[in-house]
mmCIF file of C-alpha atoms in Angstrom:
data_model
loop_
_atom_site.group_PDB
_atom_site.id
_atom_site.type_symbol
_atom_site.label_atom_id
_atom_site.label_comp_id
_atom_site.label_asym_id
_atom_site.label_seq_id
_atom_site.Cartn_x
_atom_site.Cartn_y
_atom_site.Cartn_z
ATOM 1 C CA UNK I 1 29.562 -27.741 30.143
ATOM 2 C CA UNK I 2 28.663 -26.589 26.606
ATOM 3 C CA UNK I 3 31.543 -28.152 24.002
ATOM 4 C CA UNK I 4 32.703 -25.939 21.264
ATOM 5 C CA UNK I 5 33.717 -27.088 17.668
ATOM 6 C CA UNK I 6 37.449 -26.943 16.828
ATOM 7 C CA UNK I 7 38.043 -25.737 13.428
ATOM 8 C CA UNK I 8 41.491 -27.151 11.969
ATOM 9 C CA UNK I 9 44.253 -25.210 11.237
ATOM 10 C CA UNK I 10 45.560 -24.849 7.797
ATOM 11 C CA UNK I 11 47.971 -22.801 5.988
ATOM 12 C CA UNK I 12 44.470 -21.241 3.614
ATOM 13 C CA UNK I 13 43.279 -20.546 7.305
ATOM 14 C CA UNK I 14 40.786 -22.312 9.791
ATOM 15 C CA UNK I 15 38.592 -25.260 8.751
ATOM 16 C CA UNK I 16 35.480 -26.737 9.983
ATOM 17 C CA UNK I 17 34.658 -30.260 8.228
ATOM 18 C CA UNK I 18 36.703 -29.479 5.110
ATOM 19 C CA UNK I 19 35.133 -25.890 4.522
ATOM 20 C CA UNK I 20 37.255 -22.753 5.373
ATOM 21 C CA UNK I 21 35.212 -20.655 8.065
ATOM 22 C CA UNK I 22 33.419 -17.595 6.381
ATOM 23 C CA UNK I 23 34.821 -15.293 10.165
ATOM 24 C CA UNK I 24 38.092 -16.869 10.328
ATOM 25 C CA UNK I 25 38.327 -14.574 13.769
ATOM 26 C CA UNK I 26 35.104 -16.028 15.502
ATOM 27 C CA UNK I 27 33.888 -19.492 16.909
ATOM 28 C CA UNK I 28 32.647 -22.269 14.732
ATOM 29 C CA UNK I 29 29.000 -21.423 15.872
ATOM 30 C CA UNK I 30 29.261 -17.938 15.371
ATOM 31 C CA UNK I 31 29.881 -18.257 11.746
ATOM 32 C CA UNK I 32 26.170 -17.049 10.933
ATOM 33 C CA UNK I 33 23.471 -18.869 8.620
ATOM 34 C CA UNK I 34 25.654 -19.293 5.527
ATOM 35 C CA UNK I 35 28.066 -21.208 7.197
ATOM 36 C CA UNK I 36 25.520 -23.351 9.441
ATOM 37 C CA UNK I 37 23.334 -24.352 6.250
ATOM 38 C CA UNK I 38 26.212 -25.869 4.436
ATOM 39 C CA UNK I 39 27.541 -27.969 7.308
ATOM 40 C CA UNK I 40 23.326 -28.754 7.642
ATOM 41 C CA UNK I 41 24.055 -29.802 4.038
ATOM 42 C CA UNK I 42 26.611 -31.950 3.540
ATOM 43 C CA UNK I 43 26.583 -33.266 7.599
ATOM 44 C CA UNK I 44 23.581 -33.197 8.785
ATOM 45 C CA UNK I 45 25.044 -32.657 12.154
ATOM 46 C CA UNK I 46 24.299 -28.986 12.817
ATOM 47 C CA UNK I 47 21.971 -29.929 15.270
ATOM 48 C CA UNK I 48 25.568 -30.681 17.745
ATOM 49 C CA UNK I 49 26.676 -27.479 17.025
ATOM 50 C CA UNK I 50 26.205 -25.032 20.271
ATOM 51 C CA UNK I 51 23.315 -22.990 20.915
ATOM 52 C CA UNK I 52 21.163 -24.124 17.617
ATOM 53 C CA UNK I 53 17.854 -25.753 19.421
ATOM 54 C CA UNK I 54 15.314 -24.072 18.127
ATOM 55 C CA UNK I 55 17.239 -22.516 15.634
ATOM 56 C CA UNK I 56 17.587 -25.276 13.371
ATOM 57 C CA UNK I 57 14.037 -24.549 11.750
ATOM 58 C CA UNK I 58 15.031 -20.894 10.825
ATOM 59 C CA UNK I 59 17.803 -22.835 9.104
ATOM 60 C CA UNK I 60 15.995 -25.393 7.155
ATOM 61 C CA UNK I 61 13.398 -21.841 6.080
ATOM 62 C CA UNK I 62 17.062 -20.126 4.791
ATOM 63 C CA UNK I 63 18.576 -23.539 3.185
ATOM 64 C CA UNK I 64 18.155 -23.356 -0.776
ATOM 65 C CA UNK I 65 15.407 -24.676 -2.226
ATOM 66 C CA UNK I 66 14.879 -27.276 -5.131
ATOM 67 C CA UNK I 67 13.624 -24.709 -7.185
ATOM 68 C CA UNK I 68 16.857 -22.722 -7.083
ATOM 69 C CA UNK I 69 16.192 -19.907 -4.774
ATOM 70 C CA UNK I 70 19.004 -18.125 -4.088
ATOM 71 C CA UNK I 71 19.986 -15.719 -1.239
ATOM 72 C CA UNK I 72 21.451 -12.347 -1.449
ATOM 73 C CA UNK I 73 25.296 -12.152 -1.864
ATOM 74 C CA UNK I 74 26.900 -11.057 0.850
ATOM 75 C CA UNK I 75 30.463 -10.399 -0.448
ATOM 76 C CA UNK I 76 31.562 -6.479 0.669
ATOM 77 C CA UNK I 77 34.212 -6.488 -1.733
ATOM 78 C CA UNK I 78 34.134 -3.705 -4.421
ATOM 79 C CA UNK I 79 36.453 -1.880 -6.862
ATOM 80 C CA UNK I 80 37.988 -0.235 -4.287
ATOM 81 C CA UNK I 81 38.330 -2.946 -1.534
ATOM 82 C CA UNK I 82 41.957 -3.030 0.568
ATOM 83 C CA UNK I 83 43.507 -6.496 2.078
ATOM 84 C CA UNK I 84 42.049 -5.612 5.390
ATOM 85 C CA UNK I 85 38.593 -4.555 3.853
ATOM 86 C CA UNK I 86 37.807 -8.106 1.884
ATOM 87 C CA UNK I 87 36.000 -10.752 3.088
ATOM 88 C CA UNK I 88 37.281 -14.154 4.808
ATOM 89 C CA UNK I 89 38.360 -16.526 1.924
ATOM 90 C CA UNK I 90 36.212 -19.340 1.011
ATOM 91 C CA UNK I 91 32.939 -17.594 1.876
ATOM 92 C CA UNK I 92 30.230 -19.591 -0.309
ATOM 93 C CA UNK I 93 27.396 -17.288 -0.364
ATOM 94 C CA UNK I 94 25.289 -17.529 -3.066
ATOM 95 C CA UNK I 95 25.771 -15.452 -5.836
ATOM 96 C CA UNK I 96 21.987 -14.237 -7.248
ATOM 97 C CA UNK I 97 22.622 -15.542 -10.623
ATOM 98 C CA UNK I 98 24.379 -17.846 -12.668
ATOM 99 C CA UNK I 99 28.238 -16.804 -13.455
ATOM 100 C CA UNK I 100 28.681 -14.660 -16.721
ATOM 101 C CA UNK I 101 29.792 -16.753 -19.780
ATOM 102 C CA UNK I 102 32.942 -14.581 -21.069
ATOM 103 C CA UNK I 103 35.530 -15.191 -23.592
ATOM 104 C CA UNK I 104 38.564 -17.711 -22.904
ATOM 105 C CA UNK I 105 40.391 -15.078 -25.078
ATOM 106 C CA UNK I 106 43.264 -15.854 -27.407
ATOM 107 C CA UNK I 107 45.128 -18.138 -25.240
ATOM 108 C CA UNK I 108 43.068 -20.791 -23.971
ATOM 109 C CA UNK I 109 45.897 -23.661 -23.797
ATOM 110 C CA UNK I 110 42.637 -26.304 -24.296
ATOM 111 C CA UNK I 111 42.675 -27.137 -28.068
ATOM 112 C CA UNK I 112 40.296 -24.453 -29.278
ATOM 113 C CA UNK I 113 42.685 -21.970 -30.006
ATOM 114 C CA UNK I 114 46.608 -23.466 -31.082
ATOM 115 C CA UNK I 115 48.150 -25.727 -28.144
ATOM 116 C CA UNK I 116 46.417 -27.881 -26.230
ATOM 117 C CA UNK I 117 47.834 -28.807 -22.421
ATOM 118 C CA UNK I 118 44.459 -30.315 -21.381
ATOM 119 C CA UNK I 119 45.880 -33.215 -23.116
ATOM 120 C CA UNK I 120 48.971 -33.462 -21.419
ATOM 121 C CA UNK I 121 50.160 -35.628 -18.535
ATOM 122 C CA UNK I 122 50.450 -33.970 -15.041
ATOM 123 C CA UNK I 123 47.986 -31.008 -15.993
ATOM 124 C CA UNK I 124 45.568 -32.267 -13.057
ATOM 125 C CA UNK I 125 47.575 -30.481 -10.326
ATOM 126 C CA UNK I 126 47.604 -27.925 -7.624
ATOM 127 C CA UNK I 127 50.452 -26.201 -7.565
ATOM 128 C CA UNK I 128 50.370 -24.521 -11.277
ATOM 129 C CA UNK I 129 53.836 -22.224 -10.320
ATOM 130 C CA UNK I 130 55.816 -24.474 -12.471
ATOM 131 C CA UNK I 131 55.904 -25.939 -16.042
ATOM 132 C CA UNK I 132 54.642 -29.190 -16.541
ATOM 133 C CA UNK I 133 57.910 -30.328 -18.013
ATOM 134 C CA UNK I 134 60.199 -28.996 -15.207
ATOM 135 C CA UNK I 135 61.059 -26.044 -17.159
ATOM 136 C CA UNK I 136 60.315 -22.536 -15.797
ATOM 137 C CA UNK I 137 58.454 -21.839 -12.744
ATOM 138 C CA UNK I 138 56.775 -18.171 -12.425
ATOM 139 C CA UNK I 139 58.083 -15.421 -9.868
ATOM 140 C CA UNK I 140 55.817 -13.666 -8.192
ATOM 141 C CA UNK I 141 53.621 -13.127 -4.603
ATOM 142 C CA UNK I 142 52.078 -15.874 -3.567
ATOM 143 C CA UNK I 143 48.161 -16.903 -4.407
ATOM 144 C CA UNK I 144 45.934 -19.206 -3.034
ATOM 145 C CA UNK I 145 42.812 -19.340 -6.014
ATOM 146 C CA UNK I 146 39.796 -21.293 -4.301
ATOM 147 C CA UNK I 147 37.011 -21.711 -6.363
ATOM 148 C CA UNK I 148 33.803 -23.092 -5.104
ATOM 149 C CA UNK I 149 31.110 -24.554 -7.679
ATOM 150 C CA UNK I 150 27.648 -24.675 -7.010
ATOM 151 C CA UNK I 151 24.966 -26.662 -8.880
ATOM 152 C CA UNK I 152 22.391 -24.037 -10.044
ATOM 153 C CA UNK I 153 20.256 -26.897 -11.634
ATOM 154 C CA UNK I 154 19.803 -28.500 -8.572
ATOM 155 C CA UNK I 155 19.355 -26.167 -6.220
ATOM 156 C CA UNK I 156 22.659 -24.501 -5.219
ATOM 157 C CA UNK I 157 24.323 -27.447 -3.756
ATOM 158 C CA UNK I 158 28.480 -28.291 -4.174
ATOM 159 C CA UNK I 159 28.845 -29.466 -8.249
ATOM 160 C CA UNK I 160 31.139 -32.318 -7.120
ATOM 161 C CA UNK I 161 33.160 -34.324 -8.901
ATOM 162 C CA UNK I 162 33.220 -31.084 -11.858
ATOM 163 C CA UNK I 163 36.487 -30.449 -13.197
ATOM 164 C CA UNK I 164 37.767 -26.859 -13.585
ATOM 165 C CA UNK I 165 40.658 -25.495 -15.301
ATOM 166 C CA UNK I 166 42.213 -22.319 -14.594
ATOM 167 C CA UNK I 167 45.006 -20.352 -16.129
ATOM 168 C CA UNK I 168 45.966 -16.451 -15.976
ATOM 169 C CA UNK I 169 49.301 -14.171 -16.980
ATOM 170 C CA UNK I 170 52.757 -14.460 -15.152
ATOM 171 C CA UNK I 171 53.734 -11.166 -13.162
ATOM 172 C CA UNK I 172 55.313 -9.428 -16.516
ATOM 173 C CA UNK I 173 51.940 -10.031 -18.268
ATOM 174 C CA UNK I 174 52.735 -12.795 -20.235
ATOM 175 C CA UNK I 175 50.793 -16.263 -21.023
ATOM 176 C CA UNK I 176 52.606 -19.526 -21.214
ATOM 177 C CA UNK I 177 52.339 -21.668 -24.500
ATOM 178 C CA UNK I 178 51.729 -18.475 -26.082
ATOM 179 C CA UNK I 179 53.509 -14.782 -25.101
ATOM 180 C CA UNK I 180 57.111 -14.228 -26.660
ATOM 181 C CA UNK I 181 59.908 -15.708 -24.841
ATOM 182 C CA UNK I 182 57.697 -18.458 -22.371
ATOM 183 C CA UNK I 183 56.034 -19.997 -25.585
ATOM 184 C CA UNK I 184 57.927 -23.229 -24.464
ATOM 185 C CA UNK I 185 56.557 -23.075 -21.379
ATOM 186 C CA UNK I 186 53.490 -24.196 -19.515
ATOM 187 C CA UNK I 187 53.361 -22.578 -16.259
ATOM 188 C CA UNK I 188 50.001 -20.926 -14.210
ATOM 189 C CA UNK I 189 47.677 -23.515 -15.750
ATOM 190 C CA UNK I 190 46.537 -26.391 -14.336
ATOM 191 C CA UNK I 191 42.769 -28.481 -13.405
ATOM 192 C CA UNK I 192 41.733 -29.795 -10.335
ATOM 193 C CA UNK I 193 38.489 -31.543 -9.039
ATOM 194 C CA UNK I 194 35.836 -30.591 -6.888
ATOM 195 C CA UNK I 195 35.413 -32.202 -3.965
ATOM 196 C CA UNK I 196 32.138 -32.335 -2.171
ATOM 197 C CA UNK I 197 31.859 -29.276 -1.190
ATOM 198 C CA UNK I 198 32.506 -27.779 -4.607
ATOM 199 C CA UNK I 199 35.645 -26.418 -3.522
ATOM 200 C CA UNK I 200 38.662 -26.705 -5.774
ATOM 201 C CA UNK I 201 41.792 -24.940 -5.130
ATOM 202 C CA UNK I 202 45.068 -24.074 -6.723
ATOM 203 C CA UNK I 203 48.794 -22.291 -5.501
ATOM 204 C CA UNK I 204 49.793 -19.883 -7.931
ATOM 205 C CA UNK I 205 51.099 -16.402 -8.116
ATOM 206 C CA UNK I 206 49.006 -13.324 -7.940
ATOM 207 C CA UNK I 207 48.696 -11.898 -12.030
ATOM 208 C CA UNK I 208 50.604 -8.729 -13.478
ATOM 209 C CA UNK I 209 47.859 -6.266 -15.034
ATOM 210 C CA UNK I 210 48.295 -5.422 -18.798
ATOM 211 C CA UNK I 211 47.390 -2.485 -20.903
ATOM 212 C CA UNK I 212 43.516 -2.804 -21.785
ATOM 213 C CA UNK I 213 42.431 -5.118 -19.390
ATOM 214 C CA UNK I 214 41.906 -5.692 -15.856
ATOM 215 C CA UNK I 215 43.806 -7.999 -13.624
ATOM 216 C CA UNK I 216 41.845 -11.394 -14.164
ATOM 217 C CA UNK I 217 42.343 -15.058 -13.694
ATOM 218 C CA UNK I 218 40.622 -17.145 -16.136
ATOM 219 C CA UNK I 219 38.604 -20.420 -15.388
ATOM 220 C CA UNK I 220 36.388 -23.056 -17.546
ATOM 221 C CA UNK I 221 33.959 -26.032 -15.630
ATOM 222 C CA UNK I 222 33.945 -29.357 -17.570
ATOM 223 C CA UNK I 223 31.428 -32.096 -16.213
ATOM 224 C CA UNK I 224 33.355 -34.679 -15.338
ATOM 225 C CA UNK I 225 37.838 -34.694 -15.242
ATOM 226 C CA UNK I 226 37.537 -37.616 -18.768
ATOM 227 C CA UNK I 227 35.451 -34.227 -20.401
ATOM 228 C CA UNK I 228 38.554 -32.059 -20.284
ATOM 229 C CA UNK I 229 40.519 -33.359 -23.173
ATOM 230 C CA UNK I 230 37.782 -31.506 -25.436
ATOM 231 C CA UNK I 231 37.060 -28.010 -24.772
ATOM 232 C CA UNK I 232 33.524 -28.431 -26.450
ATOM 233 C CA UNK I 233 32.956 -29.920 -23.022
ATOM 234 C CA UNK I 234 32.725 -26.736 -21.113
ATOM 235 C CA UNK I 235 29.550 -25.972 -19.156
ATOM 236 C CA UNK I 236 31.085 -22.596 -18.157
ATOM 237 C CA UNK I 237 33.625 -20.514 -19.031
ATOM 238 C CA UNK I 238 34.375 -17.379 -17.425
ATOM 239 C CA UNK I 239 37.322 -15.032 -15.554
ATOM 240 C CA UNK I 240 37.403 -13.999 -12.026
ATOM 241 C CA UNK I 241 38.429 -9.865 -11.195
ATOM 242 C CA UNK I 242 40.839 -8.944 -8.533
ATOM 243 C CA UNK I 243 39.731 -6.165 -6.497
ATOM 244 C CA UNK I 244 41.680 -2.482 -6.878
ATOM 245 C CA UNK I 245 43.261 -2.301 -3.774
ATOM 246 C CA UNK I 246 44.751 -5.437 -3.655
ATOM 247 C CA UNK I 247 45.632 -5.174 -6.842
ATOM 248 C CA UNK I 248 47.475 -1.683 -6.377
ATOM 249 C CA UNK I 249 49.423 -3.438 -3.321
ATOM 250 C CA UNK I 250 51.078 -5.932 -5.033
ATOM 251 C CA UNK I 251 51.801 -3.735 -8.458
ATOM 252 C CA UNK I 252 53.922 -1.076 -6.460
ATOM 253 C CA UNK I 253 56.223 -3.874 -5.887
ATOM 254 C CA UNK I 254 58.971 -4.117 -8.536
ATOM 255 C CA UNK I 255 58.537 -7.435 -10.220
ATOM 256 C CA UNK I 256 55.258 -6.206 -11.360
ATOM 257 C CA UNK I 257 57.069 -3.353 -13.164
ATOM 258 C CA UNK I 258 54.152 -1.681 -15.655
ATOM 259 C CA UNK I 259 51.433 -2.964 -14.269
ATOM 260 C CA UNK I 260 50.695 -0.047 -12.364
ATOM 261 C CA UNK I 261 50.718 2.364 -14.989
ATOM 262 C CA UNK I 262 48.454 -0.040 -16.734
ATOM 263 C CA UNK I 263 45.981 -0.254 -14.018
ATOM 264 C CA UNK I 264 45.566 3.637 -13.801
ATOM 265 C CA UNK I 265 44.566 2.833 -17.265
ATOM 266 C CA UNK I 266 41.392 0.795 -16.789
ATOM 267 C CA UNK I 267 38.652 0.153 -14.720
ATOM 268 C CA UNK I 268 36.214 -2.817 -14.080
ATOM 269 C CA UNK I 269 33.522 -0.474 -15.497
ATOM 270 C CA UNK I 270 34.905 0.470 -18.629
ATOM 271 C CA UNK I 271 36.323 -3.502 -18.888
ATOM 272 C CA UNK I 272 35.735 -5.050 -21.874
ATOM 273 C CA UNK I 273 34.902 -8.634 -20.002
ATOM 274 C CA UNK I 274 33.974 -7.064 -16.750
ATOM 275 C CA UNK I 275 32.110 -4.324 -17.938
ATOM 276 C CA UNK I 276 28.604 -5.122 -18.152
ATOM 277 C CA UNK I 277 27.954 -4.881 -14.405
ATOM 278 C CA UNK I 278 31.360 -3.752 -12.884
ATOM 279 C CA UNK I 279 31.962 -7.622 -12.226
ATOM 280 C CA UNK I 280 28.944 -7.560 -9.699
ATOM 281 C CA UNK I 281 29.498 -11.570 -10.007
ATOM 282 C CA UNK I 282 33.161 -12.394 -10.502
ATOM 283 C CA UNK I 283 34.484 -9.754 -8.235
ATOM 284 C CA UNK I 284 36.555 -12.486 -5.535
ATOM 285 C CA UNK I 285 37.263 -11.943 -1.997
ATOM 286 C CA UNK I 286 41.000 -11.723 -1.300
ATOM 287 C CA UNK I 287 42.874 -11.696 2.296
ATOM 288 C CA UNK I 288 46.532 -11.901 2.948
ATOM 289 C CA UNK I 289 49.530 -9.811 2.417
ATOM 290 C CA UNK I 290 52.378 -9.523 -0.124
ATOM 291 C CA UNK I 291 55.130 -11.172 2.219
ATOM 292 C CA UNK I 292 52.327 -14.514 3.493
ATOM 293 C CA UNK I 293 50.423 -14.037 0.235
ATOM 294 C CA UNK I 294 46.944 -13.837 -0.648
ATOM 295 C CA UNK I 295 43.842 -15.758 -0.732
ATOM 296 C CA UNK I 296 41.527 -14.816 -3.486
ATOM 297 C CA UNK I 297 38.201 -16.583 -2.994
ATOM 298 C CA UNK I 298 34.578 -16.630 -5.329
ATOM 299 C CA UNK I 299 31.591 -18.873 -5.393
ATOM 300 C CA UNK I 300 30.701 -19.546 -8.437
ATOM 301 C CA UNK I 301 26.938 -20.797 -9.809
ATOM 302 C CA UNK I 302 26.970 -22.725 -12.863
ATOM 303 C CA UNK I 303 23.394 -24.017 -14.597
ATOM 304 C CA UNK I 304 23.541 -26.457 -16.373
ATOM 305 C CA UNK I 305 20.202 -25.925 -17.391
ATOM 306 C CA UNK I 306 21.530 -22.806 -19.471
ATOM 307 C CA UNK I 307 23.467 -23.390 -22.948
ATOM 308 C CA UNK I 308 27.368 -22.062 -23.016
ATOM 309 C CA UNK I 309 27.524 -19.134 -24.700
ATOM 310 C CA UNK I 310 31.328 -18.428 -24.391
ATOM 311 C CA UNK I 311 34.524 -20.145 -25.712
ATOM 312 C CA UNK I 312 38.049 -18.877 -27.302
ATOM 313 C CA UNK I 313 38.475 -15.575 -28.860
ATOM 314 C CA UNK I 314 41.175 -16.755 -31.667
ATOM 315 C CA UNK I 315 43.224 -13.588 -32.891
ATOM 316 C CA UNK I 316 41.124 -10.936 -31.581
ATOM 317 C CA UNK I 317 39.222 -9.234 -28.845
ATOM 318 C CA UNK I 318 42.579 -7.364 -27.395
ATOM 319 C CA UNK I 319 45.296 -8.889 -25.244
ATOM 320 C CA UNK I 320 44.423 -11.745 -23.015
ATOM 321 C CA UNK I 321 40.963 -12.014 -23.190
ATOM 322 C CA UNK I 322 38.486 -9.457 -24.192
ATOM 323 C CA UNK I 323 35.167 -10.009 -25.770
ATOM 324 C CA UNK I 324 34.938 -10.836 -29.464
#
């Protein structure tokens, strides 16, 4: 009698040695190619997996190669994308080029631009609802932000050991350390590690949209967790989009009061970050609800190979983070 793989149950959803399955609905062998290549990866025990046999070549032919040969995305989100219409959270498809530099904008927190909370003790956490200090915590739906980092420079594998921070508005728009009235406080911002596989993740709350931009999360990848205390570090810095519908669920609710007269407002073509190709690359895959929360998930390549072209956008570039 054939055995079949268990995936573990956790509150993100089902897991298969440490990775969230890509079908959180089917079997641990019917994930498809994506999923079997990783676990081929970083286990080298597909081969136990049911039904592979002579599969296992056709495998090895899809795997990524030294040179850096990507496959196709296969995210379905788009601008228009509903809870139910997103993709399982976690999926680590590779994207078919490196992530876009874009601007930290105006209120980094690292140093570059005013206050610095990379410097700070306790910022290496992954729970970023609260301030550091045990001041305010942000109100809001629940988010789950998983991030997974791949190594373009050596051929698409997890970029353990990486640290990444990420940071975004509360649900009225406003950015700790530096909006009126929460300048004293340091909530949604926080850096966590990759493991190996390139995953890092963080419990937040789902961000308000404000006029002139679209709802975005911001994120920068330091080399090593030491690197973080100097945001010259940064091998990448760039902001993940939140699909439409999603986005339009959560901003009829009324703690997000404005935010959905400022998303009839904008759109990811006409955004000043996202703009350039409608956020073909930074575009995440989000599942949940507004009562469990949501999941919002995006592979992300970084190339080291590639010089940083981004940083903080010190008094300009419109609210939050637009392009100098």
């Amino acid at each position: 009698m054939r055995r079949i793989p268990e995936p573990q149950q956790t509150t993100q959803g089902p897991r298969f040695e440490g990775r969230l399955l890509d079908h959180s609905r089917e079997e641990v062998v019917d994930q498809g190619a994506p999923f079997d290549i990783r676990t081929l990866i970083s286990r080298r025990g597909v081969l136990s997996l049911v039904g592979v046999g002579m599969g296992a070549a056709a495998l090895a032919a899809c795997a990524p190669s030294a040179t850096g040969t990507t496959s196709t995305p296969t995210s379905t989100s788009s601008p228009t994308d509903t809870p139910t219409e997103s993709s399982a959270p976690g999926s680590t498809a590779v994207p078919a080029r490196e992530i876009p530099d874009e601007t930290a904008g105006p209120y980094p927190g690292d140093g570059s631009n005013g206050p610095d909370i990379l410097e700070q003790s306790g910022i290496v956490r992954s729970d970023i609802r609260s301030s550091l200090d045990g001041g305010a915590t942000a109100e809001g739906v629940p988010m789950t932000l998983n991030l997974t980092i791949l190594d373009a420079a050596h051929g698409d594998v997890p970029f353990q050991n990486v640290a990444v921070y990420a940071w975004h508005c509360d649900a009225q728009g406003g950015y700790s350390m530096y909006s009126e009235g929460v300048e004293d406080q340091t909530y949604l911002r926080g850096v966590q590690v990759a493991g190996p596989d390139g995953l890092v993740s963080f419990t937040s709350i789902f961000p308000a949209c404000y006029a002139g931009r679209w709802p975005h999360i911001h994120f920068e990848v330091y080399p090593t967790l030491d690197a973080i205390t100097d945001s010259a570090n940064v091998i990448a810095t760039s902001q993940v989009a939140l699909p439409k519908g999603v986005s339009d669920t959560v901003y009829a609710l009324s703690e997000y009061n404005g935010s959905s007269a400022n998303m009839s407002q904008v759109s990811l073509a006409g955004d000043n970050v996202f703009g350039d190709d409608a956020g073909a690359l930074q575009l995440a895959t989000v599942t949940g609800d507004t009562t469990a929360g949501f999941t919002v998930a995006l592979t992300v390549r970084v190339d080291t190979a590639t010089v940083p072209a981004a940083g903080s956008a010190p008094g300009g570039g419109g609210p939050g983070g637009g392009r100098p």
